[in-house]
Coordinates of C-alpha atoms in Angstrom, one line a residue:
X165 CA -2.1 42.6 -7.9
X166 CA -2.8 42.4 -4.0
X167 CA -3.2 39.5 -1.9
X168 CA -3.0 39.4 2.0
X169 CA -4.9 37.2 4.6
X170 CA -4.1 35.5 8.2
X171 CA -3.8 31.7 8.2
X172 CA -6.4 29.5 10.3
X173 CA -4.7 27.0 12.7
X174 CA -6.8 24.6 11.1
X175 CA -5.2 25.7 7.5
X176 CA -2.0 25.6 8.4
X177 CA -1.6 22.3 10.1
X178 CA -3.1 21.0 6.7
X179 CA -0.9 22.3 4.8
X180 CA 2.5 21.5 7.0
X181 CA 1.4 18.6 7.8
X182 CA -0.9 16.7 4.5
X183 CA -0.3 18.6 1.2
X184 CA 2.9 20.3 1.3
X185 CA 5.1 17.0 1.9
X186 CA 2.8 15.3 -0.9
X187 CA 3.0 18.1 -2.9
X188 CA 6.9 18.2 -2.8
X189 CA 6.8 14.5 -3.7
X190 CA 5.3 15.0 -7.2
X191 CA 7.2 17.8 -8.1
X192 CA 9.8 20.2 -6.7
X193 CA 7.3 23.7 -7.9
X194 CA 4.0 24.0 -8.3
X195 CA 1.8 26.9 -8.9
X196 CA -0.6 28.7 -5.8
X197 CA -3.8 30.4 -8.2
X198 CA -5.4 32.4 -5.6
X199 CA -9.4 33.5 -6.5
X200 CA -12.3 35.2 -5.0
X201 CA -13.8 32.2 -3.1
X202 CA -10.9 29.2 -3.4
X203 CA -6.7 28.8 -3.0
X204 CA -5.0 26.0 -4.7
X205 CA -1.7 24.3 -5.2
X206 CA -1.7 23.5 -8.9
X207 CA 1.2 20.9 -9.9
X208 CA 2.0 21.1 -14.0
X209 CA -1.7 21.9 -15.3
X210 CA 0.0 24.2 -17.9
X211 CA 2.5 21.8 -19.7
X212 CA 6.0 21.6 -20.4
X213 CA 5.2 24.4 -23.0
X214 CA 3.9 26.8 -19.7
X215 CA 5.1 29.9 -17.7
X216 CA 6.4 28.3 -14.3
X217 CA 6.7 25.2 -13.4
X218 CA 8.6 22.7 -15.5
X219 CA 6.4 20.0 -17.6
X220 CA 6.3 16.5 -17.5
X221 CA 4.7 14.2 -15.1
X222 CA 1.6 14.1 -13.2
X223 CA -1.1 16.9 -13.2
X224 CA -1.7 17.9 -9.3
X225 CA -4.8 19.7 -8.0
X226 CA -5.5 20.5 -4.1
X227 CA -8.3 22.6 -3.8
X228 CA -9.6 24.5 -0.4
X229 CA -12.4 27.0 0.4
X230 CA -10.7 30.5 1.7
X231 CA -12.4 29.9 4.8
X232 CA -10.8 26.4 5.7
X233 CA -7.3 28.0 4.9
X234 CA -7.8 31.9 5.7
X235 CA -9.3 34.9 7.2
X236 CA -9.4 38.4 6.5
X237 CA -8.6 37.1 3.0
X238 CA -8.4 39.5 0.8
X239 CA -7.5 39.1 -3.6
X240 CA -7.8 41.6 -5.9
X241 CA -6.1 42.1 -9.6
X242 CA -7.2 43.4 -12.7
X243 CA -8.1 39.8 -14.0
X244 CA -11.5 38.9 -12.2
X245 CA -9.5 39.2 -9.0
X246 CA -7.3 36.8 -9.8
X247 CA -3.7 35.9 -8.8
X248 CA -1.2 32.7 -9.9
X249 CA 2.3 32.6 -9.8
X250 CA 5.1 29.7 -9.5
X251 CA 6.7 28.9 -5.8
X252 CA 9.1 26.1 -5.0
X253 CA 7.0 23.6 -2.9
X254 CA 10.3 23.2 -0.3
X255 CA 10.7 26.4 0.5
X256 CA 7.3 27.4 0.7
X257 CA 7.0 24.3 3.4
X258 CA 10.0 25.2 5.1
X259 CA 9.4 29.4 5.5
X260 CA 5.2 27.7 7.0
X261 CA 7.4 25.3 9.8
X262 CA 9.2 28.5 10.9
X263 CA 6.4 30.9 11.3
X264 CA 4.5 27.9 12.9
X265 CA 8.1 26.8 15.2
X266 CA 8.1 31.2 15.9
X267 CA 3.7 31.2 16.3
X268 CA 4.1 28.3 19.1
X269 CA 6.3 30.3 21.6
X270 CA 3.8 33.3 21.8
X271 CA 1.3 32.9 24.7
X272 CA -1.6 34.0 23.1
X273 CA -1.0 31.5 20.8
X274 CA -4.7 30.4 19.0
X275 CA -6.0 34.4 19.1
X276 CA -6.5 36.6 16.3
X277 CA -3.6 38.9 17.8
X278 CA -1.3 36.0 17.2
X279 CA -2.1 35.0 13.9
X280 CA -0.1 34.5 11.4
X281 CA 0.1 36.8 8.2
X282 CA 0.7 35.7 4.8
X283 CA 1.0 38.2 2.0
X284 CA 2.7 39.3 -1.6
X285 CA 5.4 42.4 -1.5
X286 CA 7.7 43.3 -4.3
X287 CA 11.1 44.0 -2.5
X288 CA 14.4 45.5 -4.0
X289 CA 16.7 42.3 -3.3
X290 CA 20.1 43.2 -1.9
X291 CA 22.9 43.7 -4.6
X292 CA 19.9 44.5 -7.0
X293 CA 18.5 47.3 -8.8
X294 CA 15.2 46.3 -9.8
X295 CA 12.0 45.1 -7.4
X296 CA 11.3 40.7 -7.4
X297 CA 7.9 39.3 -6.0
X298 CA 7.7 37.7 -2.7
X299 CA 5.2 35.8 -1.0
X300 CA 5.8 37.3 2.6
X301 CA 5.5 35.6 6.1
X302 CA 5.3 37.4 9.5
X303 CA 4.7 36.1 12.8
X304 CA 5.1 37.7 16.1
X305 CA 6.3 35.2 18.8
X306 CA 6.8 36.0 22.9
X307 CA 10.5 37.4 22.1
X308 CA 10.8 38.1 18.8
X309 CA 8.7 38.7 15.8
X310 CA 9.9 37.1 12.4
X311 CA 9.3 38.2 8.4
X312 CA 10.3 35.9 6.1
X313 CA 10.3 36.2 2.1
X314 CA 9.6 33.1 -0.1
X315 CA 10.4 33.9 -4.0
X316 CA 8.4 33.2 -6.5
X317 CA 8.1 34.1 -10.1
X318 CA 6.6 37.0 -11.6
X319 CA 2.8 36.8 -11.3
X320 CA 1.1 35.5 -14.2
X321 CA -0.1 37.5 -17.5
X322 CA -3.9 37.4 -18.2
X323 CA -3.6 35.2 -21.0
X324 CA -1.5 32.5 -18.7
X325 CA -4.1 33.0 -15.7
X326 CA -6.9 32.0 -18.7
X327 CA -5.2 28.8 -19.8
X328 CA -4.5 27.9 -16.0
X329 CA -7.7 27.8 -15.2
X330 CA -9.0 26.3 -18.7
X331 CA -6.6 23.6 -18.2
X332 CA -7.9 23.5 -13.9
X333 CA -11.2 23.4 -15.6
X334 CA -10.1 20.4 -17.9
X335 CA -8.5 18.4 -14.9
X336 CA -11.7 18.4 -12.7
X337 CA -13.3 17.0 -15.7
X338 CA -14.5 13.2 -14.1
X339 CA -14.3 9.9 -15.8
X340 CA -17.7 8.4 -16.3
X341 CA -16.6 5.7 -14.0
X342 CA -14.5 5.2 -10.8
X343 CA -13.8 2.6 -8.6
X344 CA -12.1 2.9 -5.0
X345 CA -8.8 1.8 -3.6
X346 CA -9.2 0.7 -0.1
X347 CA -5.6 0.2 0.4
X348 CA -3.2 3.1 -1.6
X349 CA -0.2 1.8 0.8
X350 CA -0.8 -2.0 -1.0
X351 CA -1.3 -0.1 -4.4
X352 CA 1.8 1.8 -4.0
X353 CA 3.9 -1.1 -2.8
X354 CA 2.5 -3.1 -6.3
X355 CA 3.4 -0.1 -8.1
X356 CA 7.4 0.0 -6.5
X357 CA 7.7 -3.8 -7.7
X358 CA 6.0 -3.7 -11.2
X359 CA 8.8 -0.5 -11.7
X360 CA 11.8 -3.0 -11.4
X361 CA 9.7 -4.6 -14.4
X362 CA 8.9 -1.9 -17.1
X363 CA 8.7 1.9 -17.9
X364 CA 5.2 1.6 -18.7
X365 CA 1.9 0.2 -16.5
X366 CA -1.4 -0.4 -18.4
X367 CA -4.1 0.2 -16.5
X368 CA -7.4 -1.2 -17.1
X369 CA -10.5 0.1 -15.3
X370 CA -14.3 -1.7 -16.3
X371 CA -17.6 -0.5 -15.2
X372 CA -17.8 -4.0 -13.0
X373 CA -15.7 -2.4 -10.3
X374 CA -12.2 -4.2 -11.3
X375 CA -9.1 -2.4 -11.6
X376 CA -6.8 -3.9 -13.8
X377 CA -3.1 -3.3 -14.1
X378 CA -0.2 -4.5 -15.7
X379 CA 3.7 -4.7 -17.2
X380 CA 4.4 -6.4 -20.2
X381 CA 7.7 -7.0 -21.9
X382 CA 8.9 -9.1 -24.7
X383 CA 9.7 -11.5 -22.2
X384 CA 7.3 -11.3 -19.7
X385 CA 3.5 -9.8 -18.3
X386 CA 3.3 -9.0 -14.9
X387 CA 0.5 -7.5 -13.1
X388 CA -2.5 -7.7 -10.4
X389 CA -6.5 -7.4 -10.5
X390 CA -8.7 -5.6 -7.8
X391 CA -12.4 -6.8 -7.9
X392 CA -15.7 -5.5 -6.9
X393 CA -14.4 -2.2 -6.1
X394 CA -16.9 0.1 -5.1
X395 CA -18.1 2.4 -8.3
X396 CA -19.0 5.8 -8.5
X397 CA -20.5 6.6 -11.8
X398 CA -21.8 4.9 -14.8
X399 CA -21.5 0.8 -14.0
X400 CA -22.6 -2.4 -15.5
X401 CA -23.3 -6.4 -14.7
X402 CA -20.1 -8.0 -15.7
X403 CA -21.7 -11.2 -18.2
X404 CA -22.1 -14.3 -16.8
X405 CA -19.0 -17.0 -17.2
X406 CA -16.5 -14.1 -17.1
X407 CA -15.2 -15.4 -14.0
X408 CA -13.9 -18.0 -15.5
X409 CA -11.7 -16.4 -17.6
X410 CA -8.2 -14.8 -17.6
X411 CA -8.3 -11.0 -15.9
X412 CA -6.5 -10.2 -19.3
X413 CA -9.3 -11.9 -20.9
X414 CA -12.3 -10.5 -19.1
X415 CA -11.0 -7.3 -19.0
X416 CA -9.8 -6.9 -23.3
X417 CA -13.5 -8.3 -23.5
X418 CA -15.0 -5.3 -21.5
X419 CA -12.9 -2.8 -23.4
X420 CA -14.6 -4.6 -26.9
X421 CA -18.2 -4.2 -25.4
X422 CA -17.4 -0.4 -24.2
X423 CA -17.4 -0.8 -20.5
X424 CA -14.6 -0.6 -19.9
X425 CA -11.4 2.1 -20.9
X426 CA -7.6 1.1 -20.9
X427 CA -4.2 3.1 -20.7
X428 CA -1.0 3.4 -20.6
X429 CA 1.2 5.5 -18.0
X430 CA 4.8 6.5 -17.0
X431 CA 5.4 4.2 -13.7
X432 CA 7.5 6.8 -12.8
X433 CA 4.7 9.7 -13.0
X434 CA 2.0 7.1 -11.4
X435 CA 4.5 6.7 -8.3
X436 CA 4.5 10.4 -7.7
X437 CA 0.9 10.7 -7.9
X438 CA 0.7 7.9 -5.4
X439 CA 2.8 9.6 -2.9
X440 CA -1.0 11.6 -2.5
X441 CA -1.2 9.2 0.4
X442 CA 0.8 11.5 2.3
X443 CA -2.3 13.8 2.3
X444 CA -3.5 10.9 4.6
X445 CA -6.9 11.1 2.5
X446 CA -10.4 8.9 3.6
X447 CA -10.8 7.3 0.4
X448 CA -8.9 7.5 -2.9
X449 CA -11.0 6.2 -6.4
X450 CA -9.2 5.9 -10.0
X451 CA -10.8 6.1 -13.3
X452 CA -9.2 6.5 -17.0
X453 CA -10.9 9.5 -18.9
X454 CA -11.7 10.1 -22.9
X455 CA -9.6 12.9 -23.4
X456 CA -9.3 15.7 -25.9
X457 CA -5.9 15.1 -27.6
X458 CA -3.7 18.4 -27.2
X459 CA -1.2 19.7 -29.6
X460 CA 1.4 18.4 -27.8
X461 CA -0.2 15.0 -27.3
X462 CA -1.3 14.2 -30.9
X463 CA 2.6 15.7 -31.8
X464 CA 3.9 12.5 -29.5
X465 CA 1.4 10.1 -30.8
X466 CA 2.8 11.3 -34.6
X467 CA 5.9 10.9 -33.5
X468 CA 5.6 7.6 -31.8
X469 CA 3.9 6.4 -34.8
X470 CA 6.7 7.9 -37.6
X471 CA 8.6 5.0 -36.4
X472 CA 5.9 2.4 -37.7
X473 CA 5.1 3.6 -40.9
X474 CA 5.6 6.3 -43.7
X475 CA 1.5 7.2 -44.1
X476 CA -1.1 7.5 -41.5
X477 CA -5.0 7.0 -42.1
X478 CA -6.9 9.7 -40.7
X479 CA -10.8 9.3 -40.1
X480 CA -13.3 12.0 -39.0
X481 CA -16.8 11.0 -38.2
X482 CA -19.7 13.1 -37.4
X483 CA -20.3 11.8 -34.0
X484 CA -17.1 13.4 -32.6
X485 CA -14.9 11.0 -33.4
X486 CA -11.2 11.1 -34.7
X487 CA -9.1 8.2 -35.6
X488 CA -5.7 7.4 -36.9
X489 CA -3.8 4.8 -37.4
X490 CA -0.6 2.9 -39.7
X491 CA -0.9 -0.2 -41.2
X492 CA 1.6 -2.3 -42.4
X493 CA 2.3 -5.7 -43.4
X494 CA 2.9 -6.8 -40.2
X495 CA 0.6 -4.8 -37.8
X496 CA -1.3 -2.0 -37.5
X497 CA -1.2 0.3 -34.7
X498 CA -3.6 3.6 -33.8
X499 CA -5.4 5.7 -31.6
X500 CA -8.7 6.8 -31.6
X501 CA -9.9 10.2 -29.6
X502 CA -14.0 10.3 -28.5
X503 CA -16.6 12.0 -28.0
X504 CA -14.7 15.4 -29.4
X505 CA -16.1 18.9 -29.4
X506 CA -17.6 19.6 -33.3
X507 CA -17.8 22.2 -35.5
X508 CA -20.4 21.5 -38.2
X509 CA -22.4 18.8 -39.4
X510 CA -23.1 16.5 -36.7
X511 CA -24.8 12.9 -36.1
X512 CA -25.8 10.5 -33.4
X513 CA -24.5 7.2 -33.0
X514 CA -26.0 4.3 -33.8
X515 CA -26.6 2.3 -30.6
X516 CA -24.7 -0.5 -30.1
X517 CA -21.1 0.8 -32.3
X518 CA -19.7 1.4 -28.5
X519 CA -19.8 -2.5 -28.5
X520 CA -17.6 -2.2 -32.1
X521 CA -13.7 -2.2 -32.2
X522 CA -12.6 1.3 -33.4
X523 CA -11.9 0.1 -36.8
X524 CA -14.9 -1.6 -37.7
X525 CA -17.3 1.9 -36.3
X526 CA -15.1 4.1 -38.4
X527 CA -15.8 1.4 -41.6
X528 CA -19.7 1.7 -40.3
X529 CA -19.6 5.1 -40.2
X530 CA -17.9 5.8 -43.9
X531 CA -20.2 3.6 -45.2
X532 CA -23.6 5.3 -43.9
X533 CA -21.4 8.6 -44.9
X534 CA -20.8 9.9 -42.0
X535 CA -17.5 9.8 -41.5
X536 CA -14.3 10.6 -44.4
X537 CA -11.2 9.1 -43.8
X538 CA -7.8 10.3 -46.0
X539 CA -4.1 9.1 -46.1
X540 CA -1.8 11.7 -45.0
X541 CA 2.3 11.5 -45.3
X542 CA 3.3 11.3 -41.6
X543 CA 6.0 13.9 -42.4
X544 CA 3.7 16.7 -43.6
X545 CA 1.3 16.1 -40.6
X546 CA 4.6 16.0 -38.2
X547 CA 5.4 19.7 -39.7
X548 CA 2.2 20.9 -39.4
X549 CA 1.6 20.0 -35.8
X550 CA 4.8 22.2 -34.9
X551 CA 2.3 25.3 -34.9
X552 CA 1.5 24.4 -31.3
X553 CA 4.6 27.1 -30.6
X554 CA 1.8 29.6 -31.7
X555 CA 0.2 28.6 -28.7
X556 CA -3.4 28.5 -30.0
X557 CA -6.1 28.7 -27.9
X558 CA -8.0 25.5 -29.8
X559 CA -7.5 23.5 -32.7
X560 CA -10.1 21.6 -34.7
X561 CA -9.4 18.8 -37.5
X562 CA -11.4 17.7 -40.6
X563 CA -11.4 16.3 -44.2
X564 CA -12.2 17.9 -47.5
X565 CA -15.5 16.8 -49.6
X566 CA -14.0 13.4 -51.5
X567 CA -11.3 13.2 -48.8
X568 CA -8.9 15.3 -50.6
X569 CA -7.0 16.6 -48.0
X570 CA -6.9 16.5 -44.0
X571 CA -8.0 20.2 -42.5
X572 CA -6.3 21.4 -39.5
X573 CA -7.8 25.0 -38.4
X574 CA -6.1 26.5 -35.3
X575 CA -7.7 29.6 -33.8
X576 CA -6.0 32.1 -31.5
X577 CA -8.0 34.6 -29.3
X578 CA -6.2 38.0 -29.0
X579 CA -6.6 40.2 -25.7
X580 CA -4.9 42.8 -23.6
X581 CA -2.0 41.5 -22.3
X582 CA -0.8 42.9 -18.6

């Protein structure tokens, strides 16, 4: 693996001065995946399960052109030319304000001759007998010229490169609506106050341009409402009288007629992903996204749920659909994934469910037969989900004819490993 180019003073001040100090901010490492046309600073896209990085918190994706950042850029590895390893963000920022303090005393500072050179060495570190990976500064000032060697880890295997940039792939996935923030200072401020409150912050974004967000204890709901935000993406005319109700109101209504998506996040994680205003960006929109549950995900949601009841209800429809939830006595509580990849027999949607709660489609759909539903003990399906350690590369779920038994089918894909 080779990688060697000569930063662009537009490139560097970027990165000293925009992303690195927002980048430190969400998380102390991140990895830098280096390809043919693009380098980017990648902040826990592989998981707490991943090589690098350590999980947890908010995914992170800055993405440049090689031109903006480099020239004379030059990748090459025996993975599509492809190169990703693990750096801490700190020392990364702090070895860019030297070579930038050394590149500022050199009179032909700004020309070619000047520039300064970024690169990846393996060197035999003092007091040790085997070669480490380095990603390798040098600058030549008016007295002095200075090399300096940033660790990182070991460059990534083939197989970790692959689920990087599945998972990169995954990220840049847009929801199907959006709506700007014109103030991300205010927004951050809201979010400092609302901490003092709770661990967790629903937010609430409807296709009417109002972003919704809120606290709420066993004592007490806190929260505020943007309106009219500008959209990008799929929007709708908000019905009339709606004004005159409740923003918790309006906005529970939206999510019943399916314009509008809800969730819940770790104030702590949304605070870091706020400290993006560091970036100093023009304009900042936020959207919540239908997302494919993985392993580790649906393991939480299992685990979450163990506490409520001893059997969960599983439902499969043919539209893509997957639902579970525990009933008892006193309340029922679920999840429902959309919209999912399928395997199999397939169907469309009647128009109008998306206007259903999740419950009654899943009823509508097991009665037209399109859909099977089984009762699984939460135990079992808590033991099964620990085959995530295999790592697998996708998993699919389904129910037996006559809703027999709940299906889980994980497939691996096997390939030379570097």
């Amino acid at each position: 693996m080779k990688f060697k180019a000569f930063f662009t003073d537009d490139g560097i001040a970027l990165l000293d001065k925009r992303f690195l100090p927002a980048m430190d901010k969400v998380g102390r490492l991140c990895h830098v995946y280096l390809t043919p046309t693009h380098a980017m600073l990648l902040h826990n896209l592989l998981g707490p399960t991943g090589t690098g990085p350590d999980g947890g918190g908010p995914q992170c994706v800055a993405q440049f052109a090689k031109d903006l950042l480099f020239r004379e850029y030059s990748v090459s590895s025996r993975n599509g030319n492809r190169v990703a390893f693990a750096v801490d963000v700190a020392l990364l920022h702090r070895a860019l304000r030297s070579a930038l303090a050394v590149h500022a005393q050199s009179p032909a500072a700004g020309d070619a001759s000047a520039a300064i050179q970024v690169k990846l060495v393996n060197k035999l570190p003092a007091g040790s007998r085997s070669a480490s990976p380095f990603l390798t500064f040098e600058t030549k000032g008016a007295r002095s010229a200075v090399v300096q060697d940033v660790p990182i880890s070991r460059p990534l295997s083939r197989s970790d490169v692959e689920r990087l940039q599945a998972a990169l792939d995954s990220a840049q996935e847009l929801p199907q609506t959006l709506v700007q923030v014109p103030d991300l200072p205010q927004l951050q401020s809201l979010v400092d106050r609302l901490k003092n409150v709770g661990d967790l912050l629903t937010v609430a974004v409807t296709q009417y341009g109002d972003l919704h967000l809120h606290v709420a204890t066993s004592l007490v709901t806190v929260g505020s409402e943007f309106r009219k935000l500008r959209i990008l993406g799929v929007r709708a005319t908000g019905p009339v009288g709606d004004q005159n109700l409740s923003a918790s109101t309006r906005t529970n209504m939206a999510i019943e007629r399916g314009e509008a998506l809800s969730v819940q996040v770790n104030m702590k994680h949304l605070a870091k992903s706020l400290q993006c205003h560091l970036a100093k960006p023009d304009c900042t929109f936020y959207g919540t996204l239908v997302q494919v549950p993985d392993l580790p995900q649906l393991q939480s949601l299992v685990d979450r749920l163990k506490n409520v009841g001893y059997l969960l209800t599983v439902a499969v429809t043919q539209y893509g659909d997957l639902h579970l939830h525990v009933a008892t006595s006193l309340v029922t509580v679920g999840s429902e994934f959309r919209k999912l990849r399928i395997l199999g027999v397939r169907a469309t949607a009647p128009v109008g469910d998306q206007n259903l709660s999740a419950s009654t489609r899943t009823n509508m759909a097991i009665e037209r037969g399109e859909a099977l539903s089984v009762q699984v003990n939460m135990k079992h399906l808590a033991k099964s989900l620990q085959c995530h350690l295999a790592k697998p590369d996708c998993t699919f779920y389904g129910i037996s004819p006559g809703g027999a038994c709940l299906t889980v089918i994980f497939s691996i894909s096997f390939q030379e490993l570097d």
